[in-house]
Tab-separated table of C-alpha atoms and ligand atoms in Angstrom:
chain	number	residue	atom	x	y	z
Q	1	MET	CA	49.396	-3.539	-89.001
Q	2	LYS	CA	49.453	-2.734	-92.708
Q	3	LEU	CA	46.786	-0.536	-94.258
Q	4	LEU	CA	45.844	0.290	-97.819
Q	5	ILE	CA	44.313	3.684	-98.529
Q	6	VAL	CA	42.525	4.184	-101.846
Q	7	GLU	CA	41.871	7.912	-102.215
Q	8	ASP	CA	42.253	10.101	-105.291
Q	9	GLU	CA	42.358	13.423	-103.488
Q	10	LYS	CA	46.072	13.968	-102.945
Q	11	LYS	CA	45.663	16.207	-99.916
Q	12	SER	CA	43.377	13.804	-98.039
Q	13	ALA	CA	45.549	10.844	-98.988
Q	14	SER	CA	48.744	12.389	-97.639
Q	15	TYR	CA	46.979	13.652	-94.509
Q	16	LEU	CA	45.633	10.152	-93.848
Q	17	LYS	CA	48.949	8.488	-94.605
Q	18	LYS	CA	50.881	10.790	-92.299
Q	19	GLY	CA	48.369	10.537	-89.441
Q	20	LEU	CA	48.078	6.775	-89.639
Q	21	GLN	CA	51.841	6.324	-89.802
Q	22	GLU	CA	52.114	8.446	-86.686
Q	23	ALA	CA	49.512	6.189	-85.068
Q	24	GLY	CA	51.848	3.258	-85.770
Q	25	PHE	CA	50.423	1.758	-88.970
Q	26	VAL	CA	52.313	0.829	-92.127
Q	27	VAL	CA	50.495	2.604	-94.950
Q	28	ASP	CA	50.329	2.273	-98.750
Q	29	VAL	CA	48.306	4.607	-100.944
Q	30	ALA	CA	46.640	4.069	-104.317
Q	31	ASP	CA	45.195	7.128	-106.084
Q	32	ASN	CA	42.782	5.311	-108.397
Q	33	GLY	CA	40.382	2.377	-108.218
Q	34	GLU	CA	42.219	0.006	-110.544
Q	35	ASP	CA	45.549	0.258	-108.731
Q	36	GLY	CA	43.674	0.053	-105.444
Q	37	LEU	CA	41.990	-3.209	-106.402
Q	38	ASP	CA	45.225	-4.618	-107.744
Q	39	MET	CA	47.122	-3.757	-104.568
Q	40	ALA	CA	44.330	-5.066	-102.342
Q	41	LEU	CA	44.378	-8.386	-104.200
Q	42	ARG	CA	48.165	-8.785	-104.155
Q	43	GLY	CA	49.159	-7.039	-100.978
Q	44	ASP	CA	49.194	-8.495	-97.542
Q	45	TYR	CA	46.988	-5.854	-95.906
Q	46	ASP	CA	45.132	-5.989	-92.620
Q	47	LEU	CA	42.552	-3.443	-93.736
Q	48	ALA	CA	41.608	-1.253	-96.700
Q	49	LEU	CA	40.264	2.283	-96.353
Q	50	LEU	CA	38.294	3.093	-99.471
Q	51	ASP	CA	36.880	6.272	-100.889
Q	52	ILE	CA	33.723	5.638	-102.968
Q	53	MET	CA	34.091	8.037	-105.905
Q	54	LEU	CA	37.383	7.130	-107.575
Q	55	PRO	CA	38.818	7.297	-111.074
Q	56	GLY	CA	39.161	3.866	-112.723
Q	57	CYS	CA	36.616	1.963	-110.709
Q	58	ASP	CA	34.692	3.034	-107.638
Q	59	GLY	CA	34.961	1.804	-104.069
Q	60	TRP	CA	31.831	-0.368	-104.412
Q	61	HIS	CA	33.446	-2.188	-107.307
Q	62	ILE	CA	36.653	-2.801	-105.342
Q	63	LEU	CA	34.709	-4.249	-102.423
Q	64	THR	CA	32.502	-6.394	-104.695
Q	65	GLU	CA	35.560	-7.788	-106.492
Q	66	LEU	CA	37.373	-8.569	-103.247
Q	67	ARG	CA	34.372	-10.442	-101.885
Q	68	ARG	CA	33.683	-12.190	-105.200
Q	69	ARG	CA	37.234	-13.537	-105.125
Q	70	GLY	CA	36.750	-14.749	-101.590
Q	71	LEU	CA	38.992	-12.179	-99.926
Q	72	ASP	CA	37.729	-11.181	-96.502
Q	73	LEU	CA	40.109	-8.226	-96.110
Q	74	PRO	CA	38.296	-5.816	-93.748
Q	75	VAL	CA	37.052	-2.757	-95.630
Q	76	MET	CA	36.149	0.628	-94.224
Q	77	PHE	CA	34.594	3.305	-96.392
Q	78	LEU	CA	35.626	6.914	-95.951
Q	79	THR	CA	33.363	9.141	-97.878
Q	80	ALA	CA	31.503	12.379	-98.151
Q	81	ARG	CA	28.442	10.449	-99.216
Q	82	ASP	CA	26.716	9.685	-95.973
Q	83	GLY	CA	23.228	8.762	-97.166
Q	84	VAL	CA	21.617	5.811	-95.503
Q	85	GLU	CA	21.290	3.991	-98.867
Q	86	ASP	CA	25.076	4.026	-99.230
Q	87	ARG	CA	25.516	2.699	-95.744
Q	88	VAL	CA	23.031	-0.101	-96.293
Q	89	LYS	CA	24.624	-0.900	-99.663
Q	90	GLY	CA	28.034	-1.061	-98.002
Q	91	LEU	CA	26.689	-3.388	-95.363
Q	92	GLU	CA	25.107	-5.664	-97.965
Q	93	LEU	CA	28.305	-5.822	-99.990
Q	94	GLY	CA	30.219	-6.766	-96.855
Q	95	ALA	CA	31.867	-3.537	-95.691
Q	96	ASP	CA	33.068	-3.552	-92.095
Q	97	ASP	CA	32.467	0.083	-91.299
Q	98	TYR	CA	31.545	3.370	-92.865
Q	99	LEU	CA	32.878	6.712	-91.719
Q	100	PRO	CA	31.415	9.874	-93.252
Q	101	LYS	CA	33.752	12.818	-93.953
Q	102	PRO	CA	34.560	15.048	-92.258
Q	103	PHE	CA	35.663	12.966	-89.309
Q	104	ALA	CA	37.897	13.454	-86.314
Q	105	PHE	CA	41.187	11.649	-86.765
Q	106	SER	CA	40.921	10.151	-83.284
Q	107	GLU	CA	37.571	8.629	-84.266
Q	108	LEU	CA	39.036	7.111	-87.413
Q	109	VAL	CA	41.856	5.489	-85.456
Q	110	ALA	CA	39.479	4.206	-82.768
Q	111	ARG	CA	37.205	2.666	-85.386
Q	112	LEU	CA	40.098	1.143	-87.309
Q	113	ARG	CA	41.262	-0.529	-84.135
Q	114	THR	CA	37.750	-1.847	-83.461
Q	115	VAL	CA	37.464	-3.319	-86.954
Q	116	LEU	CA	40.946	-4.847	-86.743
Q	117	ARG	CA	40.192	-6.352	-83.332
Q	118	ARG	CA	36.916	-7.821	-84.537
Q	119	GLY	CA	38.464	-9.616	-87.497
Q	120	PRO	CA	36.636	-10.300	-90.727
Q	121	VAL	CA	32.842	-10.190	-90.738
Q	122	ARG	CA	30.979	-13.203	-92.015
Q	123	GLN	CA	30.805	-12.830	-95.766
Q	124	ALA	CA	28.949	-15.904	-96.928
Q	125	ASP	CA	26.148	-15.256	-99.396
Q	126	VAL	CA	23.728	-17.049	-97.143
Q	127	LEU	CA	24.290	-16.801	-93.408
Q	128	THR	CA	23.050	-19.699	-91.311
Q	129	ILE	CA	22.497	-19.596	-87.574
Q	130	ALA	CA	20.666	-22.672	-86.225
Q	131	ASP	CA	17.719	-23.094	-88.628
Q	132	LEU	CA	17.694	-19.409	-89.577
Q	133	GLU	CA	18.957	-18.589	-93.073
Q	134	VAL	CA	19.553	-15.030	-94.237
Q	135	ASP	CA	20.390	-14.267	-97.850
Q	136	GLY	CA	21.834	-10.750	-98.035
Q	137	GLN	CA	21.846	-10.599	-101.837
Q	138	ARG	CA	18.236	-11.648	-102.316
Q	139	ARG	CA	17.138	-9.942	-99.101
Q	140	LYS	CA	15.380	-13.100	-98.062
Q	141	ALA	CA	15.134	-14.760	-94.664
Q	142	THR	CA	13.788	-18.177	-93.761
Q	143	ARG	CA	13.574	-20.121	-90.553
Q	144	GLY	CA	12.947	-23.851	-90.519
Q	145	GLY	CA	12.418	-23.488	-94.278
Q	146	GLN	CA	9.581	-20.994	-93.794
Q	147	ARG	CA	9.829	-17.613	-95.455
Q	148	ILE	CA	9.820	-14.670	-93.015
Q	149	ASP	CA	8.282	-11.424	-94.290
Q	150	LEU	CA	10.344	-8.453	-93.167
Q	151	THR	CA	10.346	-4.728	-93.853
Q	152	GLN	CA	13.536	-3.192	-95.336
Q	153	LYS	CA	14.646	-1.941	-91.917
Q	154	GLU	CA	13.867	-5.214	-90.181
Q	155	PHE	CA	15.873	-7.071	-92.805
Q	156	SER	CA	18.867	-4.711	-92.505
Q	157	LEU	CA	18.768	-5.136	-88.730
Q	158	LEU	CA	18.585	-8.931	-89.009
Q	159	LEU	CA	21.433	-8.967	-91.537
Q	160	LEU	CA	23.611	-6.893	-89.229
Q	161	LEU	CA	22.863	-9.157	-86.246
Q	162	CYS	CA	23.669	-12.248	-88.343
Q	163	ARG	CA	26.878	-10.821	-89.804
Q	164	ARG	CA	28.004	-10.133	-86.246
Q	165	SER	CA	26.468	-13.240	-84.765
Q	166	GLY	CA	27.790	-13.952	-81.277
Q	167	GLU	CA	28.875	-10.351	-80.816
Q	168	VAL	CA	26.936	-7.998	-78.555
Q	169	LEU	CA	25.926	-4.933	-80.582
Q	170	THR	CA	25.243	-1.690	-78.768
Q	171	ARG	CA	22.236	0.457	-79.652
Q	172	THR	CA	24.684	3.175	-80.730
Q	173	TYR	CA	26.339	0.864	-83.231
Q	174	ILE	CA	23.009	-0.464	-84.537
Q	175	ALA	CA	21.655	3.087	-84.927
Q	176	GLU	CA	24.698	4.148	-86.932
Q	177	GLN	CA	24.745	1.120	-89.190
Q	178	VAL	CA	21.048	0.689	-89.892
Q	179	TRP	CA	19.554	4.139	-89.332
Q	180	ASP	CA	22.489	6.378	-90.155
Q	181	MET	CA	21.878	8.441	-87.061
Q	182	ASN	CA	23.451	9.194	-83.771
Q	183	PHE	CA	21.761	7.217	-81.081
Q	184	ASP	CA	19.518	9.290	-78.915
Q	185	SER	CA	18.613	7.473	-75.719
Q	186	GLU	CA	15.157	9.072	-75.821
Q	187	THR	CA	14.234	7.158	-78.924
Q	188	ASN	CA	13.046	3.573	-78.744
Q	189	VAL	CA	13.199	2.919	-82.495
Q	190	ILE	CA	15.752	0.126	-82.098
Q	191	ASP	CA	13.886	-1.610	-79.295
Q	192	VAL	CA	10.664	-1.375	-81.314
Q	193	HIS	CA	12.315	-2.955	-84.347
Q	194	ILE	CA	13.952	-5.668	-82.228
Q	195	ARG	CA	10.533	-6.474	-80.752
Q	196	ARG	CA	8.986	-6.781	-84.228
Q	197	LEU	CA	11.915	-8.859	-85.421
Q	198	ARG	CA	11.496	-11.207	-82.467
Q	199	GLN	CA	7.777	-11.587	-83.206
Q	200	LYS	CA	8.669	-12.767	-86.695
Q	201	VAL	CA	11.977	-14.582	-86.232
Q	202	ASP	CA	11.767	-16.032	-82.729
Q	203	ASP	CA	8.178	-16.279	-81.483
Q	204	PRO	CA	6.901	-18.841	-84.016
Q	205	PHE	CA	10.052	-20.964	-83.662
Q	206	ALA	CA	12.370	-22.401	-81.026
Q	207	PRO	CA	14.872	-21.735	-79.580
Q	208	PRO	CA	15.029	-17.913	-79.429
Q	209	LEU	CA	18.069	-16.499	-81.245
Q	210	ILE	CA	17.847	-12.782	-80.436
Q	211	HIS	CA	18.973	-12.030	-76.904
Q	212	THR	CA	19.018	-8.843	-74.845
Q	213	VAL	CA	22.187	-8.059	-72.963
Q	214	ARG	CA	20.977	-5.783	-70.219
Q	215	GLY	CA	22.526	-2.343	-70.253
Q	216	VAL	CA	24.545	-3.106	-73.387
Q	217	GLY	CA	22.493	-4.109	-76.419
Q	218	TYR	CA	21.555	-7.172	-78.426
Q	219	VAL	CA	23.166	-10.346	-79.700
Q	220	LEU	CA	21.942	-12.966	-82.137
Q	221	GLU	CA	23.254	-16.439	-81.383
Q	222	GLN	CA	22.240	-19.990	-80.740
Q	223	ARG	CA	22.431	-20.765	-77.041
Q	224	ALA	CA	22.683	-24.278	-75.724
M	1	CA	CA1	37.200	10.654	-104.518
């Protein structure tokens, strides 16, 4: 597996390179955004690890350019900026994962393997599952041609479920991606939002698309 690291901090870059090589990956490093984008476009990488704040052009720009050119190279952000807006922005632009610094190296490797195993996320501008259409750019959802009114959180949750359609998402994963928090089993925030989403997306239409997988989480898919 060949990885591209785009990180301008020399110390972090060499620490990452060394650790990932020891974990069995082939690793290239770019220390600025322009070289990073260039290498990502030309190179035959399995995944890119991007810092956000970079000289040249930032990590958002690299990701946007890759997606605009139709490249579905999996992208994971490594960054000190761990605000929920950044995470949501990353998700909308088509990032595969987002790991705030500081992180444990073992966690980075585990998450890299998960992303690599999963393969590319669905990147289309408008995602279609049965008669449900979700436009991540315009933050608009319709079903059977009817506009569905959603809150910001409900939309982010729906977008995540659609991007990973057919894949069972755990509450832990949903909490991290949409709420930027560690999942606390005492909270029912995810179940509450899923219920509201179902009232809007599934109840007025048929067949239901959001399914509960008992003891695991939720999946959005069309079932025969
Ligand atoms: Ca940086």
